[in-house]
Every structure is written in C-alpha cells, then in structure tokens.
XYZ file of C-alpha atoms in Angstrom:
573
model
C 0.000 0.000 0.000
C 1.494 3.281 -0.956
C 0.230 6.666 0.893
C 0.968 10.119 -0.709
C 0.403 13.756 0.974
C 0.201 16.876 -0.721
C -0.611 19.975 0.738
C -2.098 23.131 -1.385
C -2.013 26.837 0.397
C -5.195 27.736 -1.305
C -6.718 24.789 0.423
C -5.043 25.253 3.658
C -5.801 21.253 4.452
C -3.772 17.928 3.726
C -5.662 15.445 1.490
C -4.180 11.824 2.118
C -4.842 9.243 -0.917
C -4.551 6.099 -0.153
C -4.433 3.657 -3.083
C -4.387 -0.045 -3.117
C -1.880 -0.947 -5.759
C -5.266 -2.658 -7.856
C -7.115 0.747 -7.215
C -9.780 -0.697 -5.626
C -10.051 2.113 -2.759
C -11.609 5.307 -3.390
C -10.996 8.111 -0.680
C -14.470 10.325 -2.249
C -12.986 13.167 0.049
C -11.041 14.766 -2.775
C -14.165 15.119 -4.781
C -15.723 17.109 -2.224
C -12.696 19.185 -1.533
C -12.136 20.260 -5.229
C -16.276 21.089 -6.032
C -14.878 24.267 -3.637
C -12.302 25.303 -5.911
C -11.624 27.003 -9.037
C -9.193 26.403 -11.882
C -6.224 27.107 -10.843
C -6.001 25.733 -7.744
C -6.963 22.154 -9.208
C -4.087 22.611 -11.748
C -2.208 23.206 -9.198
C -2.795 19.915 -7.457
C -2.797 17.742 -10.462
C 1.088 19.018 -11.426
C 2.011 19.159 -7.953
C 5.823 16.754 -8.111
C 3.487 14.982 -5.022
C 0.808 13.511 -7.542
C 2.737 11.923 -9.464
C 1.986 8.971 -9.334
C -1.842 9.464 -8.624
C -2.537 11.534 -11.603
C -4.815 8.907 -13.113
C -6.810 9.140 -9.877
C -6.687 12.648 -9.554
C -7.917 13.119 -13.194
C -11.200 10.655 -12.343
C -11.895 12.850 -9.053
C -11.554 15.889 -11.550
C -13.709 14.679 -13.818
C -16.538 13.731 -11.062
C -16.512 16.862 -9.719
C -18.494 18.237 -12.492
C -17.618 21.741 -12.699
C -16.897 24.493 -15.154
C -13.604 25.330 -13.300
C -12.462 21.489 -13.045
C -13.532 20.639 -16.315
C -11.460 23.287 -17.963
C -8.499 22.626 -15.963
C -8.484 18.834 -17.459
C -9.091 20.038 -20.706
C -6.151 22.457 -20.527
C -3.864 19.748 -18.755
C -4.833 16.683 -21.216
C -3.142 16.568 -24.537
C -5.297 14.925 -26.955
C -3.620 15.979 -29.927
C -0.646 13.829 -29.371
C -0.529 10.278 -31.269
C 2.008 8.556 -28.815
C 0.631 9.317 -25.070
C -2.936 8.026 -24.486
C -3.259 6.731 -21.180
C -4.704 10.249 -19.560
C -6.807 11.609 -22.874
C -8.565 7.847 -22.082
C -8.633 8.088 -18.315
C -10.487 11.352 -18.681
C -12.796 10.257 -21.511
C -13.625 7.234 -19.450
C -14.735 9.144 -16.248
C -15.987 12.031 -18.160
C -18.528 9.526 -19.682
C -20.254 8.701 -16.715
C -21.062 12.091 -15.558
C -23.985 11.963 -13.487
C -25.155 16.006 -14.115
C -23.693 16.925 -17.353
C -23.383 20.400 -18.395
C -23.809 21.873 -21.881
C -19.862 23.198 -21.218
C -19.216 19.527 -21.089
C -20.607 18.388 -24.530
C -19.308 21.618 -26.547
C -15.436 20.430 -25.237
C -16.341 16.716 -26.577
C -18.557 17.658 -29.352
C -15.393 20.169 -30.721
C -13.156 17.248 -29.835
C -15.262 14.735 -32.558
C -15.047 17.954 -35.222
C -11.067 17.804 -34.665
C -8.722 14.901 -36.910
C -7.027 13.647 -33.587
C -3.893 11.446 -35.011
C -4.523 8.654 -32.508
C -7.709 6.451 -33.797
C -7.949 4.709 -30.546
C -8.683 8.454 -28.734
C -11.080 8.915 -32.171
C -13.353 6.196 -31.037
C -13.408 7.221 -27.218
C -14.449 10.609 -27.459
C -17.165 9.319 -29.989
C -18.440 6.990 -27.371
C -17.824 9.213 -24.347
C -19.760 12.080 -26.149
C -23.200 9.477 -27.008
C -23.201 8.579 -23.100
C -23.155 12.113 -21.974
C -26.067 12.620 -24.777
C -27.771 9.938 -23.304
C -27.430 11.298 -19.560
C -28.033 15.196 -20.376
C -31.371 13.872 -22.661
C -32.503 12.176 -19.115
C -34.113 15.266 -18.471
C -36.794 15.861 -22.002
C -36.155 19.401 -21.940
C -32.683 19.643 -22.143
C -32.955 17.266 -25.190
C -34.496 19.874 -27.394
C -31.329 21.719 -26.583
C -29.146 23.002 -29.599
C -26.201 21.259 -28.073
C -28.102 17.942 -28.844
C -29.183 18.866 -32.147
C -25.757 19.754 -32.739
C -24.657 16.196 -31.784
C -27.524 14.231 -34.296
C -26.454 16.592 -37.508
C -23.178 15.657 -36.380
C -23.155 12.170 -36.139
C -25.443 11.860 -39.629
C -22.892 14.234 -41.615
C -19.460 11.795 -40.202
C -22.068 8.640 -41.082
C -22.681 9.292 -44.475
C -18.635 10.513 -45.150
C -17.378 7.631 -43.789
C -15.079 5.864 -45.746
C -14.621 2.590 -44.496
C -16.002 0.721 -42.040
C -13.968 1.163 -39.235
C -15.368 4.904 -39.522
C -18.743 3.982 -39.716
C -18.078 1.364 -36.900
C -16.658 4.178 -34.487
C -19.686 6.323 -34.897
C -22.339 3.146 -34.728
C -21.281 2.730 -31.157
C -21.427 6.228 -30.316
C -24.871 6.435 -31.367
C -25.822 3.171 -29.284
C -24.538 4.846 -26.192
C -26.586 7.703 -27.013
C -29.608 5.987 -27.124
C -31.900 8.623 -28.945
C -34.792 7.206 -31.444
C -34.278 9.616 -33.773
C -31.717 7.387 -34.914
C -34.117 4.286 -35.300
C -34.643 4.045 -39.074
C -30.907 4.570 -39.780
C -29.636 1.978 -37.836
C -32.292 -0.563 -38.903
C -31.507 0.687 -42.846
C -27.285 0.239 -41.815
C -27.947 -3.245 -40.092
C -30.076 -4.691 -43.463
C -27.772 -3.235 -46.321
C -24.366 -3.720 -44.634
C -22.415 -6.284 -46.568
C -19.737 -6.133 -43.519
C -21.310 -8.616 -40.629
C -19.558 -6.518 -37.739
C -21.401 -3.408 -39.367
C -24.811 -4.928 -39.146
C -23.685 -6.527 -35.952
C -23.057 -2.841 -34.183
C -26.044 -1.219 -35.849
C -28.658 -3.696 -34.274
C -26.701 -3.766 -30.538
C -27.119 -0.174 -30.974
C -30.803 -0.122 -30.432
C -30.034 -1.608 -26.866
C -30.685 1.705 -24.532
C -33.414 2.598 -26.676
C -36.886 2.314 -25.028
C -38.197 -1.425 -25.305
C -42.330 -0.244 -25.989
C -40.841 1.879 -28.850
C -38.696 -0.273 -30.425
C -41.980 -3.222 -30.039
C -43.925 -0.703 -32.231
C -41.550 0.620 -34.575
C -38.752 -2.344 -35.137
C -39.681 -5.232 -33.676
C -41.418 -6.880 -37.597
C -37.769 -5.794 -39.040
C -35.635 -7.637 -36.842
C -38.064 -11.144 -37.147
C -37.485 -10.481 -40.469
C -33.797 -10.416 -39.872
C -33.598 -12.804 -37.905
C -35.521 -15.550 -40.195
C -33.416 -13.487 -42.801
C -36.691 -13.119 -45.158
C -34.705 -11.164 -47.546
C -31.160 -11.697 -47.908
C -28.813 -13.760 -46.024
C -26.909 -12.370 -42.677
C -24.137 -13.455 -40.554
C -24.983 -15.683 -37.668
C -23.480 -12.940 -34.861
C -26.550 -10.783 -36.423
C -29.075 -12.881 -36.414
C -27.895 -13.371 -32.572
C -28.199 -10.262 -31.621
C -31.285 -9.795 -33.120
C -32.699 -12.339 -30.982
C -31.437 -11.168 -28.118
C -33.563 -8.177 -28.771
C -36.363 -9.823 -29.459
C -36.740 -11.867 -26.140
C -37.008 -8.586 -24.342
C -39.721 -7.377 -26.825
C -42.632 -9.708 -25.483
C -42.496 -11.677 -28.901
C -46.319 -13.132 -29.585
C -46.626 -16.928 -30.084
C -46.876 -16.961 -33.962
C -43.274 -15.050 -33.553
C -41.957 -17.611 -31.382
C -43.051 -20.206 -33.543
C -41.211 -18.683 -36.202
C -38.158 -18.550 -34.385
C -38.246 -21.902 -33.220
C -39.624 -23.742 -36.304
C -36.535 -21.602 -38.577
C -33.591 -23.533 -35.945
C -35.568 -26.357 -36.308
C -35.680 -26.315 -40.203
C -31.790 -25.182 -40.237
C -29.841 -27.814 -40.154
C -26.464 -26.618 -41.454
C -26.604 -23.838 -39.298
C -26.244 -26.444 -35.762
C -24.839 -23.862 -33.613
C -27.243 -21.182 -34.074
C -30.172 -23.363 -33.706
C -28.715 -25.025 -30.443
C -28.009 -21.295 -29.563
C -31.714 -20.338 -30.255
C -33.339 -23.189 -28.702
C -31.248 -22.320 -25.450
C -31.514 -18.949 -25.288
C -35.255 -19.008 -25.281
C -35.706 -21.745 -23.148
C -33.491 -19.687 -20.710
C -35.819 -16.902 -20.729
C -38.755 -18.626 -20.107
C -37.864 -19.563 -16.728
C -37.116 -15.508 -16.174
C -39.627 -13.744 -18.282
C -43.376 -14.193 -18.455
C -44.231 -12.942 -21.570
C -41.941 -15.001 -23.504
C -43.010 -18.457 -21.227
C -46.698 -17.643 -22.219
C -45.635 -17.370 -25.733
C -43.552 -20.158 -25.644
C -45.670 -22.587 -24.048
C -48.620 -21.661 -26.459
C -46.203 -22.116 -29.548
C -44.946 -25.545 -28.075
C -48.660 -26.786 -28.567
C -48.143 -27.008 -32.243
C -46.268 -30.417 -32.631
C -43.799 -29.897 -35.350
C -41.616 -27.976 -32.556
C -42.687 -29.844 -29.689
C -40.488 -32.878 -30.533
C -37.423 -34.930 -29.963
C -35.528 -33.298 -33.061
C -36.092 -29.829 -31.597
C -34.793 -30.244 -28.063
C -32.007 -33.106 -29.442
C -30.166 -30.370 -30.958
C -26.308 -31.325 -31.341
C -23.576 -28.497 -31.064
C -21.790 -26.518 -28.255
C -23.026 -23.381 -28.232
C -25.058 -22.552 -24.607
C -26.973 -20.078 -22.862
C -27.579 -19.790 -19.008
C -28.562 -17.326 -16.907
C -27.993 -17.828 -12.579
C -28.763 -16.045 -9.667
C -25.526 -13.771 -8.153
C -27.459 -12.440 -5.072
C -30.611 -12.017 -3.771
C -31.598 -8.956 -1.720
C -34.781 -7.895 0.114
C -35.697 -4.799 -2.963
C -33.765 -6.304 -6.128
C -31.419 -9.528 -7.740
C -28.162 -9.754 -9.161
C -27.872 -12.265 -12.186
C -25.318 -13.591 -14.419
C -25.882 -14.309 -18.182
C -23.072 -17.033 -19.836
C -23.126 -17.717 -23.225
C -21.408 -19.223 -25.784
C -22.074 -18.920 -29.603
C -19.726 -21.389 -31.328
C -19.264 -21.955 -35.464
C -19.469 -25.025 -37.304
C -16.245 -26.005 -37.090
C -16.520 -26.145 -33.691
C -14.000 -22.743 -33.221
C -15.407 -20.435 -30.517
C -17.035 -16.958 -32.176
C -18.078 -15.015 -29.312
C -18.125 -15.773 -25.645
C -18.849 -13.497 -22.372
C -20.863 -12.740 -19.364
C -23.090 -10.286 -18.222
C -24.189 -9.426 -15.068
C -26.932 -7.077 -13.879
C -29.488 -6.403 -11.324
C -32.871 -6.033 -11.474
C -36.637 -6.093 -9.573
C -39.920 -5.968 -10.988
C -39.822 -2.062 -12.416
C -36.015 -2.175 -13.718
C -33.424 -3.813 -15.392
C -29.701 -1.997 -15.124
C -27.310 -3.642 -16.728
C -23.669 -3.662 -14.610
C -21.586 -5.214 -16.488
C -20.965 -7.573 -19.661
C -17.980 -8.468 -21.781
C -17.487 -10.778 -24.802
C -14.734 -12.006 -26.341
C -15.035 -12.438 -30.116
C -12.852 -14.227 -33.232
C -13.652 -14.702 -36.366
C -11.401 -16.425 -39.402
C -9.333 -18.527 -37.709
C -10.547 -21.871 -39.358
C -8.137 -20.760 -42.024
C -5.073 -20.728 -39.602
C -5.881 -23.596 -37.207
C -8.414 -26.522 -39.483
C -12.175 -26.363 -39.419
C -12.331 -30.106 -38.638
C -14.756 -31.813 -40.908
C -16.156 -28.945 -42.164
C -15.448 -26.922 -45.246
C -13.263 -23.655 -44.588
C -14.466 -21.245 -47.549
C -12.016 -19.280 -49.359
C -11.831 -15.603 -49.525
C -13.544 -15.267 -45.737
C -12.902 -12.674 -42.775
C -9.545 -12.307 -41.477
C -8.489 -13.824 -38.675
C -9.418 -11.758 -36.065
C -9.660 -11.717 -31.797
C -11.094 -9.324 -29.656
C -12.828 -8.214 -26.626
C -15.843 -5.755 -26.049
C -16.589 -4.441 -22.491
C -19.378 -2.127 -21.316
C -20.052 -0.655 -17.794
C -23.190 -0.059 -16.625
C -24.481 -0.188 -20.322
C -21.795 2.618 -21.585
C -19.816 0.638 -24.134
C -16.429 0.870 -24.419
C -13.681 1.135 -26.485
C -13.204 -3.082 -28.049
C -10.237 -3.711 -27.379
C -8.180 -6.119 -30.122
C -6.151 -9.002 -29.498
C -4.518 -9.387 -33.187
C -5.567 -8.942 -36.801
C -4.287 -11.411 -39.701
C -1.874 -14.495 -39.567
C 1.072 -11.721 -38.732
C -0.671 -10.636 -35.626
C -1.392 -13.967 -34.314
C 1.965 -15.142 -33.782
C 2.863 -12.563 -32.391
C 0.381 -12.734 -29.783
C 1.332 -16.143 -29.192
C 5.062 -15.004 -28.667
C 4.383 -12.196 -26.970
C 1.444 -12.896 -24.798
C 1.183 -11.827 -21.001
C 1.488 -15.324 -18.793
C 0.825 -13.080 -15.626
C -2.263 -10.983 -15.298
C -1.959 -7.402 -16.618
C -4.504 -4.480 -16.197
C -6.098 -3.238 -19.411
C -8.827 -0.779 -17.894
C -8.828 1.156 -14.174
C -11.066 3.371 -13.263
C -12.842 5.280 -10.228
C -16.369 6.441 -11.237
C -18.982 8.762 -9.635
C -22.176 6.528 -10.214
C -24.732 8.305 -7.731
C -24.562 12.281 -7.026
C -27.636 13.236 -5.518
C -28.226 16.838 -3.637
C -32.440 17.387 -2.230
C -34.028 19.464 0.283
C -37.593 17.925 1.026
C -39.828 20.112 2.271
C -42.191 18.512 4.921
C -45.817 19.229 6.226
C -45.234 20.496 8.752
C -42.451 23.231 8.030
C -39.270 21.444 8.426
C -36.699 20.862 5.908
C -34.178 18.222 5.740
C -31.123 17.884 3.605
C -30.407 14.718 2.027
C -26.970 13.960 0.413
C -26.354 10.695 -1.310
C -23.390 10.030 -3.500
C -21.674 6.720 -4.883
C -18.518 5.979 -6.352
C -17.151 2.832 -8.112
C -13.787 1.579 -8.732
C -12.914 -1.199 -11.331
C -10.403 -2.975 -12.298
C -10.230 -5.142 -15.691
C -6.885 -7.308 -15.881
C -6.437 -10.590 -18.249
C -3.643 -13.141 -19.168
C -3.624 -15.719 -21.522
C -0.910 -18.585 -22.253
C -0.780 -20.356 -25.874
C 1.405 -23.193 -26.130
C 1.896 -24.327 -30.495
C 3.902 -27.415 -28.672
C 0.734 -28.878 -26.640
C -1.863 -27.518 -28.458
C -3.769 -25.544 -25.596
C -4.729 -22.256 -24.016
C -5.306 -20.934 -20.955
C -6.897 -17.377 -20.548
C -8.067 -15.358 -17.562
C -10.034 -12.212 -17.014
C -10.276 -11.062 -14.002
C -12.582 -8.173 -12.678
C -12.268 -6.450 -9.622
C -14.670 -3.949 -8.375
C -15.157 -2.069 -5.209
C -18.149 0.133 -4.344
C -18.907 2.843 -1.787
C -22.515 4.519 -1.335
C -22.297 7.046 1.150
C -24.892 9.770 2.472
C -27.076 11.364 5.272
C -30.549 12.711 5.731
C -30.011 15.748 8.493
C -33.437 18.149 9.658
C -32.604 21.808 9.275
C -33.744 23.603 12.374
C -32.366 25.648 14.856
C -34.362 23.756 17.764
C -33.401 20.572 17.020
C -30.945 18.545 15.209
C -30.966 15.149 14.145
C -30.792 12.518 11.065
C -28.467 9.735 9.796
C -25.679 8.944 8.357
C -25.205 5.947 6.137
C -21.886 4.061 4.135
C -22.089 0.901 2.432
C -18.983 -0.846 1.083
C -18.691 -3.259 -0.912
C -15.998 -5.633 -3.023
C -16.487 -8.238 -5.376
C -13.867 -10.508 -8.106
C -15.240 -12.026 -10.503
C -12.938 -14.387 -12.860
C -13.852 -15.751 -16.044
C -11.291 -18.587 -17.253
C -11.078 -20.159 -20.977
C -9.588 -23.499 -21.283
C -9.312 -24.888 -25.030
C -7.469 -28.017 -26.542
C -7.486 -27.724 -30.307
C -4.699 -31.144 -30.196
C -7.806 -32.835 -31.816
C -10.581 -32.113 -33.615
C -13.685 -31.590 -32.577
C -12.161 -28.749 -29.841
C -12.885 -29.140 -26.350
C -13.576 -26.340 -24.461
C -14.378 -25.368 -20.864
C -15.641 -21.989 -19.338
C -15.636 -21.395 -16.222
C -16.649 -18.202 -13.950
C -15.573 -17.946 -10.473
C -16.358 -15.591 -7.778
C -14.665 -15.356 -4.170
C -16.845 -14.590 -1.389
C -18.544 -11.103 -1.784
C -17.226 -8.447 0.915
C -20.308 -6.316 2.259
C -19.885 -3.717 4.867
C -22.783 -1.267 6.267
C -23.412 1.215 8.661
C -25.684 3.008 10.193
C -25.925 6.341 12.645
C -28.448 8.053 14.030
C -28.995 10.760 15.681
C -30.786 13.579 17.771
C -29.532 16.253 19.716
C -31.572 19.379 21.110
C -31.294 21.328 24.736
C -33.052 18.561 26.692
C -32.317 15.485 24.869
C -29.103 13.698 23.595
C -28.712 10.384 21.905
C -26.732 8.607 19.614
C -27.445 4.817 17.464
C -25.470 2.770 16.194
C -26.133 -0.207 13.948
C -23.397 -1.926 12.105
C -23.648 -4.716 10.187
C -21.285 -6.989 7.987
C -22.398 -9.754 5.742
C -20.034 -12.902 4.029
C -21.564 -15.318 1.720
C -20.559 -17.534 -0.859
C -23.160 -18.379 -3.357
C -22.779 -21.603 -5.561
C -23.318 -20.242 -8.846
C -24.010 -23.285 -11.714
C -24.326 -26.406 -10.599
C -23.596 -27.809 -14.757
C-alpha cells in the first residue's frame, strides 16, 4: 500500500490518498474538496511533483466533480492531440462519460473534440463513445434534449455517417450512437444493419438499439428484426441474427413469432450452432420472463416444434442465466453464453451481469470475447473452410453499466497472431482502471409540517479489468483469464434543518467483489474441447448506520453496524 500527501495553500488542508496498488479504494474526500475550488487551484494539485503517481486518480476525481472550473483545468492539462501518449486523454474520456449532471460546457469540449482529426484512432473512437453517453445522460431530463447542443450532436453524427469511408469509420460512430440511445436514430440503424455487406457493421447497428426504449422499439422495429432474424430477404451473418434475438426476447415476442423462431432452428440444419443457440436462449428466458413463457408454451402446442428433433439439438453453443445475489428490494444475475461456429472454433463468448426487480433492469456489467477467421489458420475439422472469408481476427468488447467501451483487439491477420502467441502476457496485466462517480444526488424535502431536511447521497465505483492468456503451439492448448475487480462505496445522510433541534443519519455501504472468467481450449484434436468457467470469491459487504438527535433537553446517539459474508454456488452444470 502506498500513501501520498500533498498539501495546497489555497486549500489550507492535507488530502491523504490512499491507493491499493489494484485501485480498488476510493478516498471520495477529494471530490468534495475540489467542487470548492476554481481552476487554478486544481491545476495546481494535479502538477504538484506529489501527484505523481496518482494523476490517473486525480484526473477521475476531476472529472466527477463536475464543474466548469475542473472541467477546464483537465481540458487544458490533457493533450489529446498527441498520437504517442494516451493513457490520460482515455482516463479522462472514461470518467468524463459517466457524468452523473452533465453540463452543456461539457458536450461543446467533446462535441469540438469529434469535429477535430485527432492522429490517434484509438482516442477517435473514445471521445465518440464518451460524447453518445453524456447525450444519453443530459437527454434524461426531455427538456434539455431539445437543446441546440443535442441537435448539434444528431447533424453531427449523420454528416461523419454518411462521409465515412470505411467501415472502421462507420463502426466508431455506430457505437457512439448506441450509447446515445436517442430514437431519432431508429430508421438509420435498422436501414445500416439490413444493407451492410460487412457482418460486424450490421452486428453494431442492431446492438445499438439496446438503450433505446423497449415499448418503442416493439412498435416501430420489432417486424424488421423477425425479419432479420428468419433473414426473409437476404442472407446475414450468424453474430446478427444473434443479436437480433437477443432483442427480441425482451420485446414480449407473440406466439406466432416464437413459432417462427423456433420452427426456422428447427428447419436449419447446417446452421447447428445457431439453432442449439436459439433453442437455449429461449428456453433460458422462459424460466425468467413471463411474456416469452406464455408465448412459448402456447407455440410448443403445435407439434412440429414440440419434438425430440427440436430439443435433441447437437452443437456446443449454450446459454444460461444464474442467480448472483438475492436482496430484500432487487437480484443480481449472471448471463453465460457461448455462440460457437461449425467447425466447432469459438465466435463469441462473455458474461453479463446485472441487477434487477420488478420495475427495472440496469445492466452492470458484460464483456465478450469475439474471433472470427481462424478456421483458415488452425483446421475447421470436418467442415469446409471457404475461401476468400474474414480475417483472422480476436477481440474483446466491455461495457459498464451499459456505456460501451472502447473493443479492445487481441490481433488482426496471420502476422498478428503469432505474435500474440510469442508475446502474450502469462501473468495478469490491467487493461482498464477506473474510479467512477455513479450516484450524485443533492435534495431538500420540504415537509408538512415546516421542516426541511437535507439529504446527500453520493456513490462511487472503482474497477479494475486485468487478463492473461498462455498459448502453447507445442501442446496444443490455451489458458486465458479475465479477471474483474470492483469495489463500491454509497455514502450519504438525511439531516433536519432547524435551529431547535438537530438530528438525522448517516449511512456508508462498502462493498468488493472478483469475478474471474477462465477459458480453457485443446485444439490437439478435432472436434475442440472447451471449458468456461466463472468464479467468484466470497462477496465483501460492509454497512453502517448512525443516528442521531440532539436538542437542549435530549441527547442520543445509534449505532447499527452490520457486515455480511456469503458464498453463493453459482451453476451447478
């Protein structure tokens, strides 16, 4: 553990950060101390010689304190025209993205960032996805939607659309405009995902409907992506058709649609995998949503699904969802999957966890890893590897609390394979840190009778994303790891205003949580085995509670702490 101290005159106080070397801790007291300050004091702090080696944190604190003053301080102290340092430009996009109370001085900086040609394409593609999750959080509020800023943003994003180039282009801007969330955007993206000819195209522009609201997209999209989906008019990748069914299961599909879906995996033979895929996936969401096991079990009545061949389906590919936690107002859930290709290679694989009750879903986490062409390089077994297909290609995706990310890739072509074999990390190394402000609330309530309380809430998340993986060309095997580490603290106080008589609460809940994922594959013989596994150490849960009430008469304190250790057993298969 490493402690630093810096002192600033202006501030005439010490601040103490203490940072766990996986920056799991957050100390939320520099956020309030620099909301009190103006420009140059934070600059100041962030290029004292004592914050050196805490600028990262310093720079997510400056970002969550959501201020004119701070926010033009990190825009004066981050280069982002520079094409060989990137590490701050994306520590600052990152925590600038989940800004809780957005200001329009917020999206002119990113919006005039997008207009710029930054030389670094990785920086490109975050401030295109940081700026459609600040859209999405400023249009929270319907007014400030019709704001020019906003309109601004959708002429935007439509003029860089149409000039793109190439696809990476178009790709970049696709996933800015899923983050943003905004229907105006609806018939685009539905137009983009049924012309493409590039799969990861179409791919992007359906996932991109995913934060858009589920009764709209029911009326206005829900025909197109059957149609998709049963591919009625042209032909489309299996990852598409995927994610178009993934949609579709949270649309409240009607029992004739069902029936389509399952009667086209049952008809499709040479397409195993995403039948098997199908036929899981919807059985998986009947046992968690009612809509689709009313549907279901009034489709299964017909008997050219309802039989062995159906539910015999051969293939690897899987679906499960489990239960993480269960709490007395909502549930935490995990969501594996697997889609595999013919040839038995892995295509895309991940986990997604969330929590929910009966009014809300909010997604938490979810990553998948994804490859695509390598039955070229490694065999496709006993099935045909066509010439002139994708190039081989690995990958990850990761989005927090339903911002997505910046992919990152593993290696693109024969070249880039090997040397990811050569050079690949055998111990864990971090790819993404981050401290977040989640929860900034500020209310005075107004009661019946005359008094006023204060109530202060405010919540801050740190994560940590690190991964290793270990290919051995001698044995035949690899061996990867992601690891996730995540620490939470929700802290606040309700507190009556009123000279006669104090009193109120104060409240902190901590939390930490790991969660591994682990890939095992031995491609020494064909078909490949495979084994996934997740695994989660005991969940660390820490809460407090203090009241109080105080007036000339009367004095007294409570105190209730509590701390909770369980270990859940997550999938029994």
């Amino acid at each position: 553990m490493r402690k630093f101290i810096f002192i600033s005159p202006d501030l005439d106080l010490s601040l103490t950060s203490t940072l766990l070397p996986s920056g799991t801790e957050v100390q939320s007291c520099l956020d309030n101390c620099q909301k009190k300050h103006r420009k140059l004091t934070i600059e100041e702090i962030l290029t004292n010689t004592d914050s050196y080696y805490i600028v990262p944190q310093l720079i997510d604190v400056g970002a969550a304190t959501q201020t004119p003053f701070a926010q033009r301080a990190m825009m004066d102290l981050v280069q982002f025209e520079q094409d060989y340092s990137t590490e701050y430009p994306e520590r600052l996009l990152l925590a600038l993205a989940y800004s809780t109370h957005p200001g329009e001085y917020l999206l002119k900086d990113l919006i005039n960032l997008m207009k710029k040609k930054l030389p670094n394409v990785n920086i490109q593609e975050s401030v295109a996805m940081a700026t459609g999750a600040v859209i999405h959080t400023y249009c929270q509020y319907p007014d400030q939607c019709q704001h020019e800023i906003v309109k601004e943003y959708k002429q935007l994003i439509r003029k860089m659309l149409k000039d793109c180039g190439d696809d990476s282009c178009t790709l970049r801007h696709l996933r800015s405009v899923g983050n943003a969330g905004l229907a105006e955007f609806l018939p685009e993206l539905l137009t983009i995902a049924q012309n493409s000819k590039n799969p990861a195209v179409s791919l992007a522009a359906v996932q991109a409907l995913r934060r858009m609201d589920k009764n709209f997209l029911k009326d206005q999209a829900k025909v197109r992506l059957v149609k998709m989906y049963l591919q009625i008019t042209r032909e489309y990748d299996s990852s598409v058709r995927v994610a178009a069914l993934e949609l579709l299961v949270q649309l409240s599909p009607t029992p004739e649609e069902v029936y389509s879906i399952l009667k086209s995996a049952l008809d499709n033979r040479k397409e195993f995998e995403l039948s098997l895929y199908t036929m899981k996936r919807v059985l998986d969401m009947v046992n968690s949503n009612i809509n689709v096991r009313e549907s279901f079990l009034t489709a299964l009545k017909r008997y050219d699904i309802n039989n062995y061949n159906f539910f015999g389906h051969r293939g690897k590919s899987s679906a499960y969802t489990g239960l993480m936690a269960a709490m007395k107002d909502m549930n935490s859930s995990y969501y594996l999957h697997q889609e595999t290709a013919r040839t038995g290679v892995m295509k895309r694989s991940g986990m997604d966890v969330g929590v929910y009750n009966d009014v809300m879903i909010q997604p938490v986490f979810n990553f998948e890893l994804y490859a695509e062409g390598l039955e070229a390089l490694i065999g496709g077994g006993d099935e045909e590897v066509p010439e002139g297909g994708p190039e081989a290609t690995a990958g990850m995706t990761l989005s927090l609390m339903d911002v997505l990310l910046r992919p990152i890739e593993f290696f693109r072509g024969s070249g880039g394979l090997m040397s990811a074999v050569w050079n690949a990390p055998s111990e864990p190394i971090s790819a993404l840190q981050a401290n977040l402000l989640l929860h900034d609330h500020s209310q005075k309530l107004h009661l019946s009778n005359g008094l006023i309380i204060d109530v202060q809430v405010t919540g801050v998340a740190s994560i940590d994303l690190s991964g290793s993986i270990s290919i051995s060309l001698w044995y035949k095997n690899s061996n990867s790891l992601i690891k996730t580490s995540g620490a939470m603290i929700i802290n606040g106080w309700m507190k009556l205003e009123s000279e006669v008589l104090q009193g109120g609460m104060n409240f902190t809940a901590e939390s930490e949580a790991v969660i591994d994922f682990k890939t095992d594959v031995d491609f020494s013989n064909m078909p490949f085995k495979m084994c996934l596994q997740m695994m989660r150490p005991p969940l660390q849960y820490k809460y407090n509670l203090e009241k109080f009430e105080k007036s000339r008469f009367l004095k007294k304190r409570y105190r209730h702490k509590k701390c909770v250790q369980e270990c859940l057993l997550m999938n029994k298969r």
